[in-house]
Coordinates of C-alpha atoms and ligand atoms in Angstrom, one line a residue:
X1 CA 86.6 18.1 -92.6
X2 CA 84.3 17.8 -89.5
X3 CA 83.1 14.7 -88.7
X4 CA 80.2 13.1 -85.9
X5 CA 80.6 9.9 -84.7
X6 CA 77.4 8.3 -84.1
X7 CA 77.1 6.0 -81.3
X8 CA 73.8 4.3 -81.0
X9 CA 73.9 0.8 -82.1
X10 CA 70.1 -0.3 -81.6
X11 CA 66.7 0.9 -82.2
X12 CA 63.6 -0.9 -81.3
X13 CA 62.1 -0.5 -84.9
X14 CA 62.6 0.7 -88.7
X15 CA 59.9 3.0 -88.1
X16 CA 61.6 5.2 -85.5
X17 CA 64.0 5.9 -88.2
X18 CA 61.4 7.5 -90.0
X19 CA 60.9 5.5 -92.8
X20 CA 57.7 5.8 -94.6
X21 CA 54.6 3.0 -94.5
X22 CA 55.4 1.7 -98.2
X23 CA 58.8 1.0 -97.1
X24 CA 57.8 -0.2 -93.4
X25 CA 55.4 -3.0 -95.1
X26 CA 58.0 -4.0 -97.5
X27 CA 60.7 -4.7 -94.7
X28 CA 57.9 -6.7 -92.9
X29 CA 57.1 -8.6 -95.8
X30 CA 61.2 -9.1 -96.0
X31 CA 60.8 -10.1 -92.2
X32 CA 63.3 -7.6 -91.2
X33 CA 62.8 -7.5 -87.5
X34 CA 64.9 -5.0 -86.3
X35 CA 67.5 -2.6 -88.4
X36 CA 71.0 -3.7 -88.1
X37 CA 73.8 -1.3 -86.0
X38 CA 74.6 0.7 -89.5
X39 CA 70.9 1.1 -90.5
X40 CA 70.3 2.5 -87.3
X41 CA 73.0 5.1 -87.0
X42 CA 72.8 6.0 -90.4
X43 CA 69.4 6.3 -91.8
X44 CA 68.3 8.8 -89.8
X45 CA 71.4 11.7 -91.1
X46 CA 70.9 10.3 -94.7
X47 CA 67.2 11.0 -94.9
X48 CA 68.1 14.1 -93.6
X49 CA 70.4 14.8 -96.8
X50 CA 73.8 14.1 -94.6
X51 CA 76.7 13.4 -96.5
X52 CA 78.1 10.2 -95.2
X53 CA 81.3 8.0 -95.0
X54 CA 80.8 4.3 -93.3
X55 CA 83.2 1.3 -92.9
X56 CA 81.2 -1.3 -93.3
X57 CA 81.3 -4.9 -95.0
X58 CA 79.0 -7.0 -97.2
X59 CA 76.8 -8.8 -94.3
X60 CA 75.8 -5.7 -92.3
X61 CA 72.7 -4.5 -94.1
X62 CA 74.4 -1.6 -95.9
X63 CA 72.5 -1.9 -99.0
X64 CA 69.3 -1.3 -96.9
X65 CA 71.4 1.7 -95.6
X66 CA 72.0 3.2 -98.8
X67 CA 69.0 2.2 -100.8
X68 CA 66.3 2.6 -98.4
X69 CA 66.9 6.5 -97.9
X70 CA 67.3 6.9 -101.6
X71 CA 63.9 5.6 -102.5
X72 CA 61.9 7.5 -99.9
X73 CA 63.9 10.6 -101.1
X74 CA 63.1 9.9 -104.7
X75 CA 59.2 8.5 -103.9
X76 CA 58.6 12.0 -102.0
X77 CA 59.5 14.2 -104.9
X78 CA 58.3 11.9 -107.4
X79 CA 54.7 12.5 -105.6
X80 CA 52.3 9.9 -105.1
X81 CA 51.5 8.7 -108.5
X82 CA 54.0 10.6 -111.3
X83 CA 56.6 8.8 -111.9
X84 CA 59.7 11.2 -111.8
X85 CA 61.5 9.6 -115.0
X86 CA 58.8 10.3 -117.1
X87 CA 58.0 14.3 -115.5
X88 CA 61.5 15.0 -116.3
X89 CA 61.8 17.0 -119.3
X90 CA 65.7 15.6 -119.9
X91 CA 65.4 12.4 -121.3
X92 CA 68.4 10.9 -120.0
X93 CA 68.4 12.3 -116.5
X94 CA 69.6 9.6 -113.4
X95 CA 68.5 11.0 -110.0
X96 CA 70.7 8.7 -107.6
X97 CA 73.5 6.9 -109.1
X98 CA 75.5 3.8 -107.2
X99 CA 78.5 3.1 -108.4
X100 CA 80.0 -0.9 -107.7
X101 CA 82.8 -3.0 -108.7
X102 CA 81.7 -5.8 -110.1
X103 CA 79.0 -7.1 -112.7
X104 CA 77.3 -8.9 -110.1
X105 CA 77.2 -6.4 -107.3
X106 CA 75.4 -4.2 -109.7
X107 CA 72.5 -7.0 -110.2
X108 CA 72.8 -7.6 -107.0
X109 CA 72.3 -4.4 -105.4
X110 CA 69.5 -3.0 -108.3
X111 CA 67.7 -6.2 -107.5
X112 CA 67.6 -5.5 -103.3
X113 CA 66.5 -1.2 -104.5
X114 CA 63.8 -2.6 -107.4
X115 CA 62.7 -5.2 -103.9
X116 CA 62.9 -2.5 -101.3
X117 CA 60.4 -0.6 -103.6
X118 CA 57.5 -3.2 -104.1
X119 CA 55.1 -0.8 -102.6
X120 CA 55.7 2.1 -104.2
X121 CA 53.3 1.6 -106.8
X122 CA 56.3 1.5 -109.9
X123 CA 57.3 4.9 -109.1
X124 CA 60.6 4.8 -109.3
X125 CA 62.7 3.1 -112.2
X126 CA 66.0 1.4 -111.3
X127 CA 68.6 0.4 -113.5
X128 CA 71.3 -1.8 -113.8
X129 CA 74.7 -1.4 -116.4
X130 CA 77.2 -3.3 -116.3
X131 CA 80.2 -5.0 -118.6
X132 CA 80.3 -8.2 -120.5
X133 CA 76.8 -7.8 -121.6
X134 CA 75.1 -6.0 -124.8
X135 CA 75.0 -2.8 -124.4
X136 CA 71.8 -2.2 -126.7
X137 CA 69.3 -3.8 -123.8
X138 CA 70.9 -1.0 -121.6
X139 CA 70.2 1.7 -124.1
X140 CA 66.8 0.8 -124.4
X141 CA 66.0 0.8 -120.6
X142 CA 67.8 3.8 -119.9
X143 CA 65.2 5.5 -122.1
X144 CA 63.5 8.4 -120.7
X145 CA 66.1 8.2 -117.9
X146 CA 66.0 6.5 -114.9
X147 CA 65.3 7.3 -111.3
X148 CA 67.8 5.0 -109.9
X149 CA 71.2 4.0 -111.7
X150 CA 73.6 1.2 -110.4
X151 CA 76.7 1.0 -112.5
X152 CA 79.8 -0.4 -112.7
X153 CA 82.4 2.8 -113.5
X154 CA 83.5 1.1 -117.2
X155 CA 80.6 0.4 -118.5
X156 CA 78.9 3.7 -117.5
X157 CA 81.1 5.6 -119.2
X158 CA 81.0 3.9 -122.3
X159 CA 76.9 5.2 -122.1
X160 CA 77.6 8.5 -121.3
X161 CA 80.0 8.7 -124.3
X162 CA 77.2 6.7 -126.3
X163 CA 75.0 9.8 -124.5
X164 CA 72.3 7.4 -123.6
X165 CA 72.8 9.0 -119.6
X166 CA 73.9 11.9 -118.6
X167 CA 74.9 12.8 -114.9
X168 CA 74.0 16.1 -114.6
X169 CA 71.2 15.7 -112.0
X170 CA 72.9 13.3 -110.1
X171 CA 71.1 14.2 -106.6
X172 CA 72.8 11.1 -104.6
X173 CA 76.0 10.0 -105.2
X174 CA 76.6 6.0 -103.4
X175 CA 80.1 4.7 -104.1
X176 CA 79.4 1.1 -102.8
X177 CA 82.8 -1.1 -101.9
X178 CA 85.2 2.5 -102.4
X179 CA 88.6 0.4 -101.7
X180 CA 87.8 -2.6 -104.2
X181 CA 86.3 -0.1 -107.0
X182 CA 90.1 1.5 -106.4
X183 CA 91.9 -2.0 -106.0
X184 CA 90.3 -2.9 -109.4
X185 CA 91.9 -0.6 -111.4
X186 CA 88.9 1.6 -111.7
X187 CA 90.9 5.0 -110.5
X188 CA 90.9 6.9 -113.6
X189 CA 86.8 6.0 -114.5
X190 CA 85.7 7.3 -110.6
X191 CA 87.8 10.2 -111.5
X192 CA 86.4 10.7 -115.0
X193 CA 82.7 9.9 -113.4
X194 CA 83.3 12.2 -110.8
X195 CA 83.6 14.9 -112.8
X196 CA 80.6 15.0 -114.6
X197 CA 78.4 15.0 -111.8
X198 CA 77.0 18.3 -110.4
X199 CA 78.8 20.0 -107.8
X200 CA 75.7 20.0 -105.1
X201 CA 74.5 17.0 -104.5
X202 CA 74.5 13.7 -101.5
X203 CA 77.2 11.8 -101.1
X204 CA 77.5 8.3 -99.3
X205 CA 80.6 6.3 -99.5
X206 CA 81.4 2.8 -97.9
X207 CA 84.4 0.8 -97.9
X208 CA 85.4 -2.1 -95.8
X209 CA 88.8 -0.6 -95.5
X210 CA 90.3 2.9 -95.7
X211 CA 93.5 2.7 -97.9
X212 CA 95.4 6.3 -98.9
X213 CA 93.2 6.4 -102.0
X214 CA 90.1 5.9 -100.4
X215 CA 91.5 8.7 -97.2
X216 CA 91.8 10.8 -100.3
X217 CA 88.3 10.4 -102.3
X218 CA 86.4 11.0 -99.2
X219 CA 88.7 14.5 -98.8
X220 CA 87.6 15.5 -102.3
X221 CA 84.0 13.9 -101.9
X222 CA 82.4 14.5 -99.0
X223 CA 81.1 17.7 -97.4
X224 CA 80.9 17.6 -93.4
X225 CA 79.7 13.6 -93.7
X226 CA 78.4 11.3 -90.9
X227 CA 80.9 9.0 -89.6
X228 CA 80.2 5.7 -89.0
X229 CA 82.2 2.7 -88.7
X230 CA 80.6 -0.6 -87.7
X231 CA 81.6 -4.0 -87.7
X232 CA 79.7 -7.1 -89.8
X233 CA 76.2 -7.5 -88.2
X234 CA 77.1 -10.9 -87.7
X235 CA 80.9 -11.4 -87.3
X236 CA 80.2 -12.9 -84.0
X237 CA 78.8 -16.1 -85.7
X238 CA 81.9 -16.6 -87.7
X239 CA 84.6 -19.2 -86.6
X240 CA 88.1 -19.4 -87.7
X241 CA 90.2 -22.4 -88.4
X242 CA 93.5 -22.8 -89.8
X243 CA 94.7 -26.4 -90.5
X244 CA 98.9 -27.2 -91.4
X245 CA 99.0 -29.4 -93.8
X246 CA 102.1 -31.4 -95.4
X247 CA 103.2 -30.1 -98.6
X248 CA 101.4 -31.6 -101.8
X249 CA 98.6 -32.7 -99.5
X250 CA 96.3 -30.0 -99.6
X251 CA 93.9 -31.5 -102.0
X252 CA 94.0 -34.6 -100.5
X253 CA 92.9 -33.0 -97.1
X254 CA 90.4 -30.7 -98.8
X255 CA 88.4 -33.7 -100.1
X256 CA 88.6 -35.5 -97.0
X257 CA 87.0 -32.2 -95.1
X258 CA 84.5 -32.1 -97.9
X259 CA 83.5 -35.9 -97.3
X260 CA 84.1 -36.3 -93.5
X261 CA 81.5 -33.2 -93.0
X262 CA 79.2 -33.3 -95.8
X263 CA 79.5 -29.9 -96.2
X264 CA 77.2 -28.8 -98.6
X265 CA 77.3 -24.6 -100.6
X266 CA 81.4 -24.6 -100.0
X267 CA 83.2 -22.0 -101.0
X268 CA 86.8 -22.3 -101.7
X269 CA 88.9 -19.7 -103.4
X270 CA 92.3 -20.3 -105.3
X271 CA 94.6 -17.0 -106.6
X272 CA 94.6 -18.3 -110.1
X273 CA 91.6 -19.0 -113.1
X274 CA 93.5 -21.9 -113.8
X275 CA 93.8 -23.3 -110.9
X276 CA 90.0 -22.7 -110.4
X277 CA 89.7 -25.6 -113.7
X278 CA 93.0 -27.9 -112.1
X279 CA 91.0 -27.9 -108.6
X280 CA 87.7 -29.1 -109.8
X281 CA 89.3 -31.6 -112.1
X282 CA 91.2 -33.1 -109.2
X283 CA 87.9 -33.3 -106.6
X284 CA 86.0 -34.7 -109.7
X285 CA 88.8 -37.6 -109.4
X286 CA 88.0 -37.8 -106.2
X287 CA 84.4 -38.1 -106.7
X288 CA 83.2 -34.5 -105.7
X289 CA 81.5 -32.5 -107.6
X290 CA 82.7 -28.6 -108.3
X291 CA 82.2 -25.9 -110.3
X292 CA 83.9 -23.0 -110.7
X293 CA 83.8 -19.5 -111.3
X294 CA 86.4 -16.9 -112.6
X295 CA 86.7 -13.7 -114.7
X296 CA 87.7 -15.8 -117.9
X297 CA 83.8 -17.3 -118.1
X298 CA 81.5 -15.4 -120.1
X299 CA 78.7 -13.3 -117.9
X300 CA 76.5 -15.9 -118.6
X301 CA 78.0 -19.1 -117.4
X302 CA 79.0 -16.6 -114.3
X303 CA 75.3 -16.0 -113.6
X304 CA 74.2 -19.5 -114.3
X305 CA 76.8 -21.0 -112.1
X306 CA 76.1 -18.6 -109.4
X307 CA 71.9 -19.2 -109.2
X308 CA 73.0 -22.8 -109.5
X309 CA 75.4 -22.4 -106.1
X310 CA 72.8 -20.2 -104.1
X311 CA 70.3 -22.6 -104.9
X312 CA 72.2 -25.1 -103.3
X313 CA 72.2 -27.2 -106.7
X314 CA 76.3 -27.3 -106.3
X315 CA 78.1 -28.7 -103.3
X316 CA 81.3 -26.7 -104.0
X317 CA 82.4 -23.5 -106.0
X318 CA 86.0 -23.2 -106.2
X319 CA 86.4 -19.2 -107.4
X320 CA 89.0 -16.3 -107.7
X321 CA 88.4 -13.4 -105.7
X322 CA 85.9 -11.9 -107.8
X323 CA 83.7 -13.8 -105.3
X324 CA 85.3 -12.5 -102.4
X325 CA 83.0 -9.8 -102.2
X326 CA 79.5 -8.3 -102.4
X327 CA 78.0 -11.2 -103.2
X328 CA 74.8 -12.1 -100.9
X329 CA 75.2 -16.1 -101.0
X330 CA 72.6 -16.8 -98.1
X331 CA 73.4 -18.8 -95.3
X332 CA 77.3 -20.0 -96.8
X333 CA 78.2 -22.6 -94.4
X334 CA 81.6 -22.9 -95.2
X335 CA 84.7 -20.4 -97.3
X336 CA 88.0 -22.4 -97.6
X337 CA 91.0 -20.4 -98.0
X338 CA 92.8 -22.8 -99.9
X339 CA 95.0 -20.9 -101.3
X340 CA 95.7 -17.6 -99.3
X341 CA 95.0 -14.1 -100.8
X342 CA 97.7 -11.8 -101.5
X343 CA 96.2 -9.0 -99.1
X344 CA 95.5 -9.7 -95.5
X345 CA 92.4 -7.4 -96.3
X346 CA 91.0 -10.2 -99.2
X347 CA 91.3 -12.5 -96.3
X348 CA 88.7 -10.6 -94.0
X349 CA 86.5 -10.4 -97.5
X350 CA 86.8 -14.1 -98.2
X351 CA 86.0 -15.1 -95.0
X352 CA 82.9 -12.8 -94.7
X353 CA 81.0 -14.5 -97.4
X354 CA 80.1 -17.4 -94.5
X355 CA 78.0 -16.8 -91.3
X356 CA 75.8 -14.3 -93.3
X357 CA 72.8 -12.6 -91.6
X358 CA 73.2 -14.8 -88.1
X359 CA 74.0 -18.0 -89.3
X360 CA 76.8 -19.7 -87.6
X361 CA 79.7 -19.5 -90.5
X362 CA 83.1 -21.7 -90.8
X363 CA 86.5 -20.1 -92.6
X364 CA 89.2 -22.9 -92.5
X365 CA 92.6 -21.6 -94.1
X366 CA 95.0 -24.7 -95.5
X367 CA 98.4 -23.6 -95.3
X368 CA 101.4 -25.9 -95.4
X369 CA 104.9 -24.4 -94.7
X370 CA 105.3 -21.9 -97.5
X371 CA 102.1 -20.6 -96.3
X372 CA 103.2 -20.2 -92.7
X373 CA 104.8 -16.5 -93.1
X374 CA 102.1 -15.3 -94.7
X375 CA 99.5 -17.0 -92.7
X376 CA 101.4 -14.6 -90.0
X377 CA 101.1 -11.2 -91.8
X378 CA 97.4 -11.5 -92.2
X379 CA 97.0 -12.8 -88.6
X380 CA 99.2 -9.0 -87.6
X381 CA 97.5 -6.8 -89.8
X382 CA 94.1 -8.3 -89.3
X383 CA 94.8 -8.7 -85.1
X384 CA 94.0 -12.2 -85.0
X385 CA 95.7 -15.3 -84.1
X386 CA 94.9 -18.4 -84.2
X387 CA 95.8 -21.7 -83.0
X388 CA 97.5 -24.0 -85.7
X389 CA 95.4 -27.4 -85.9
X390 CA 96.3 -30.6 -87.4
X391 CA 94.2 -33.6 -89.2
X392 CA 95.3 -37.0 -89.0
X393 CA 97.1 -38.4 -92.1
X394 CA 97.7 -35.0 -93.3
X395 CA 100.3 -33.5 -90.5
X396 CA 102.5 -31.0 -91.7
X397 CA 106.4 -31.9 -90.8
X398 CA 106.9 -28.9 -87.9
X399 CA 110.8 -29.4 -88.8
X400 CA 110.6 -28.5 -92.5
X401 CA 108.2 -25.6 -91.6
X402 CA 110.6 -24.4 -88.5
X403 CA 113.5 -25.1 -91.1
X404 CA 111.6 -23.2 -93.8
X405 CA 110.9 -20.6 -91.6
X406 CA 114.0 -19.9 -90.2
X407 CA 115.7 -19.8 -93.2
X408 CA 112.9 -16.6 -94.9
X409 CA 112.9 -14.9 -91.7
X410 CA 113.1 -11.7 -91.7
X411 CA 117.1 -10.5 -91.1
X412 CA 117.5 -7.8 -87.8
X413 CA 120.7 -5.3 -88.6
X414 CA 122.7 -4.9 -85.9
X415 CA 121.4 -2.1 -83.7
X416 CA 122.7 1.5 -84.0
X417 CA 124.3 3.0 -81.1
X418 CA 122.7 6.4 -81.2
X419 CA 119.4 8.1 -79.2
X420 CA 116.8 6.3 -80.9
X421 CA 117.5 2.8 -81.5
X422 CA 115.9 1.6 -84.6
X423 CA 114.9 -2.0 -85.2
X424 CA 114.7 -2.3 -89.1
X425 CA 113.9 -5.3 -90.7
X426 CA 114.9 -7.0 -94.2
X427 CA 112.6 -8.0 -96.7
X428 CA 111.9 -11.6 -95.8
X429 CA 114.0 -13.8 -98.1
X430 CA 111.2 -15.8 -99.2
X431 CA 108.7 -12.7 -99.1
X432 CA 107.8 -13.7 -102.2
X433 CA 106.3 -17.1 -102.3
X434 CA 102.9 -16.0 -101.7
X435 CA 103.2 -13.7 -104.5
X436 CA 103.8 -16.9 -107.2
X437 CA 99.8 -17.6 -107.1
X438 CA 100.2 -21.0 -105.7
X439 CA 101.7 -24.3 -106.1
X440 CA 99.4 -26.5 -105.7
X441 CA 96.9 -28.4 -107.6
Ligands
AMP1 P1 74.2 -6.4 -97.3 O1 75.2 -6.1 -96.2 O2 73.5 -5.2 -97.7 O3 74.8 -7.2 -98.4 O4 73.0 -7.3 -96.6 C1 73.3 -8.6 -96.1 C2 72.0 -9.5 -95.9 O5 71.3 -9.0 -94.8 C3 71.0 -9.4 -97.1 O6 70.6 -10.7 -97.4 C4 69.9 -8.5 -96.6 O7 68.7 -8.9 -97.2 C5 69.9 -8.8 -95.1 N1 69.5 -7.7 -94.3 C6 69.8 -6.4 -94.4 N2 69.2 -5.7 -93.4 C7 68.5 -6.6 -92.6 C8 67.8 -6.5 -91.4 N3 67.6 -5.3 -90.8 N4 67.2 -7.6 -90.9 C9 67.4 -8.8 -91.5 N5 68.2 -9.0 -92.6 C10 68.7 -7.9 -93.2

C-alpha cells in the first residue's frame, strides 16, 4: 500500500478547495471562517475520488471532511434539478453510505449532511437507521432509495435482510469512528456489510486511534488512500487537571467542585449504569441536580436527556462512555473523569468532549489511591503527565497511596546474565482494581 502524507495545514478559504457556491453559501451561513487542518488536506484528494485513511477525533471538523465532498459528488451527477433517488431505476439504491457506532452519531452526523445541503435545492435525500427505534419509519423513508445513508452496522443489516436497501451502488464508502465501531463489538456486521458492497467504489476511513483491527481494515479497504493524521482542531484550548482525593471522598469533593465553580453543562462519566443512578442520587442529597444517561434508557429518554443537556437546561450529566464520543455537545465547559476508563484511549475521548471548536475546555480526573496506577498507565501510553493537585478538606493520605502503591508495583526478575539483558515485568499485583468498575458511590 502506497501512501502520501499531506502536509499543508491552512488555507485562506473553503473555496480554494474547490467547493461549489451552494456549499460555499451554506458554510457562510454556518459562519465557518476558515476550514480546519483536516478539511484542508483532505478535501481537495476526496473530491478528486482519493481513497483516504485520517486519524482524526470528534472536534476537528471531520464530518465537514467527509460530508462536504460527498454532497458535491452526489449534487454533480444528480444534475441541477433531478433528484438522483428518484432517476434511479433501482428502488432501493444508497449512493454514499456512512457507517457510525452509535444511535446518536448517526442523527448526529445525517443532521450536519441534511445542514451542509440547505442549498442544494432538496436534491439529495439523506437518511438516518439506527437501533432502538421502529424500524417501519425507516422502511418508509428509505423508499425509492436514498442518496445519502448513515447507519449504524446492526441495524443496517437487519434492512438489508428486510431488503428495504441494497448496497450494491455504494459509490462512497465513510466508516466514521473505525476503532470504536471495532471496540463495540461490531466486527462480524463491518465484515458482513463489507461484503455486499461493490468492489469499485471511494473509500474514507477515520479513527482516532489505529489498533491491529483497524491496521487491518484499512489493508483490505483502501486502495492507494491519502494519509492524513491531524490532531483535534482545538486541543490547544483544553486543560488537564488531576485532583488526589482521600478514599470515600470523591463525591464529597465532586459536589464541592460543582458548587465552589458554578460550573454549569458538566460532564462526568462513571464505568457502570448503575452507578450513573447511585451518583445522581447522592448529588441530589447534596442539593445538585443530575441526570443521567446510559445504554439501559430507552432511545427516547436518551434523546430527551441529551437536547435537555445541550440546551444547557441540566447543570450535570453523569454518563457511561457511550458519551465519550461523537457527540457534538457545543461549548462543554467541563468532563470529569470521576471514575477512570478502562483504556487510556477512552480517556483522550472523554476528555475531548470539552474545549470544542476553540472554547477553552477543563478535564479534571478524581483519583484516590487505587486510582493512582492506573492514572499512570494512561499518563504512559497517552505521553502526558501531570502534576498531582490537592483540595483542602479532601487530601488524599500520600502514605496509604505510597503504601498502596508499593505493595501492587510491578515485580522486576532478577536480571539474566546473558548478551541481551531483559527487564521483564510482572503483572501488577493489584492490576486489576481498575478493572472492578469502581467503588465508589
Ligand atoms: P466534528 O469534528 O465533525 O464533530 O465537528 C466539530 C464541530 O466543529 C462541529 O460543531 C462543527 O459544526 C464545527 N466545525 C466544523 N468545521 C468547522 C470550521 N471550518 N469552522 C468552524 N466550525 C467548524
Amino acid at each position: 500500500m502506497t501512501t502520501d502524507t499531506t502536509t499543508a495545514t491552512t488555507a485562506a478559504s473553503f473555496t480554494e478547495l474547490g467547493l461549489i457556491p451552494p456549499l460555499l453559501a451554506r458554510l457562510t451561513e454556518l459562519n465557518y471562517q476558515q476550514p480546519t487542518p483536516i478539511q484542508t488536506q483532505a478535501i481537495p484528494s476526496v473530491l478528486a475520488g482519493r481513497d483516504l485513511i485520517a486519524g482524526a477525533n470528534t472536534g476537528s471538523g471531520k464530518t465537514a471532511t467527509f460530508a462536504l465532498p460527498l454532497l458535491q459528488q452526489l449534487s454533480k451527477q444528480a444534475g441541477a434539478e433531478n433528484n438522483l433517488a428518484s432517476k434511479n431505476s433501482n428502488g432501493n439504491f444508497v449512493a454514499g453510505l456512512v457507517l457510525v457506532p452509535t444511535r446518536e452519531l448517526a442523527k448526529q452526523v445525517a443532521d450536519s449532511i441534511k445542514s451542509y445541503a440547505a442549498h442544494l435545492n432538496g436534491v439529495i435525500k439523506t437518511v438516518a437507521v439506527f437501533g432502538g427505534v421502529s424500524a417501519n419509519t425507516q422502511m418508509l423513508a428509505l423508499r425509492g432509495g436514498t442518496d445519502i445513508l448513515v447507519a449504524t452496522p446492526g441495524r443496517l443489516l437487519d434492512l438489508i435482510s428486510s431488503n428495504a436497501i441494497k448496497l450494491d451502488q455504494v459509490k462512497t464508502l465513510v466508516l466514521d469512528e473505525a476503532d470504536r465501531m471495532l471496540s463495540l463489538g461490531f466486527t462480524e456486521e463491518l465484515s458482513a456489510l463489507l461484503a455486499l458492497l461493490p468492489k469499485q467504489k471511494q473509500t474514507l476511513l477515520f479513527s482516532a486511534t489505529f489498533p491491529e483491527k483497524v491496521q487491518f481494515l484499512t489493508q483490505q479497504l483502501l486502495s492507494d488512500p491519502v494519509e492524513i493524521q491531524v490532531q483535534s482542531a482545538d486541543s490547544s484550548t483544553l486543560v488537564q487537571r488531576v485532583f488526589t482525593v482521600e478514599k470515600g471522598k470523591k463525591t464529597a469533593l465532586l459536589a464541592h467542585l460543582i458548587k465552589r465553580h458554578q460550573w454549569q453543562q458538566t460532564l462526568v462519566f462513571v464505568n457502570a449504569k448503575n452507578n450513573c443512578e447511585h451518583l445522581a442520587e447522592k448529588l441530589g442529597k447534596r442539593g445538585i441536580n443530575a441526570e443521567v444517561f446510559h445504554g439501559d434508557q430507552g432511545q427516547g429518554a436518551r434523546t430527551r436527556v441529551l437536547a435537555a443537556f445541550k440546551a444547557g437546561e441540566i447543570d450535570v450529566l453523569i454518563a457511561t462512555d457511550i458519551a465519550a464520543r461523537g457527540l457534538d455537545i457545543e461549548k462543554l465547559p467541563v468532563v470529569i473523569n470521576f471514575n477512570l476508563p478502562r483504556s487510556p484511549a477512552d480517556y483522550m475521548h472523554r476528555i475531548g468532549r470539552s474545549g470544542r471548536a476553540g472554547e477553552v475546555g477543563l478535564a479534571i480526573s478524581l483519583i484516590d489511591y487505587e486510582d493512582y496506577h492506573h492514572f499512570g498507565v494512561i499518563e504512559k501510553k497517552n505521553k502526558i503527565r501531570l502534576e498531582r493537585e490537592q483540595v483542602e478538606g479532601f487530601e488524599a493520605d500520600e502514605q496509604i497511596g505510597e503504601a498502596y502503591l508499593a505493595a501492587t508495583k510491578p515485580v522486576a526478575k532478577p536480571e539474566g546474565t546473558g548478551k541481551k539483558k531483559k527487564r521483564r515485568n510482572k503483572a501488577p499485583v493489584g492490576a486489576d482494581i481498575w478493572l472492578r468498575g469502581s467503588e465508589e458511590p
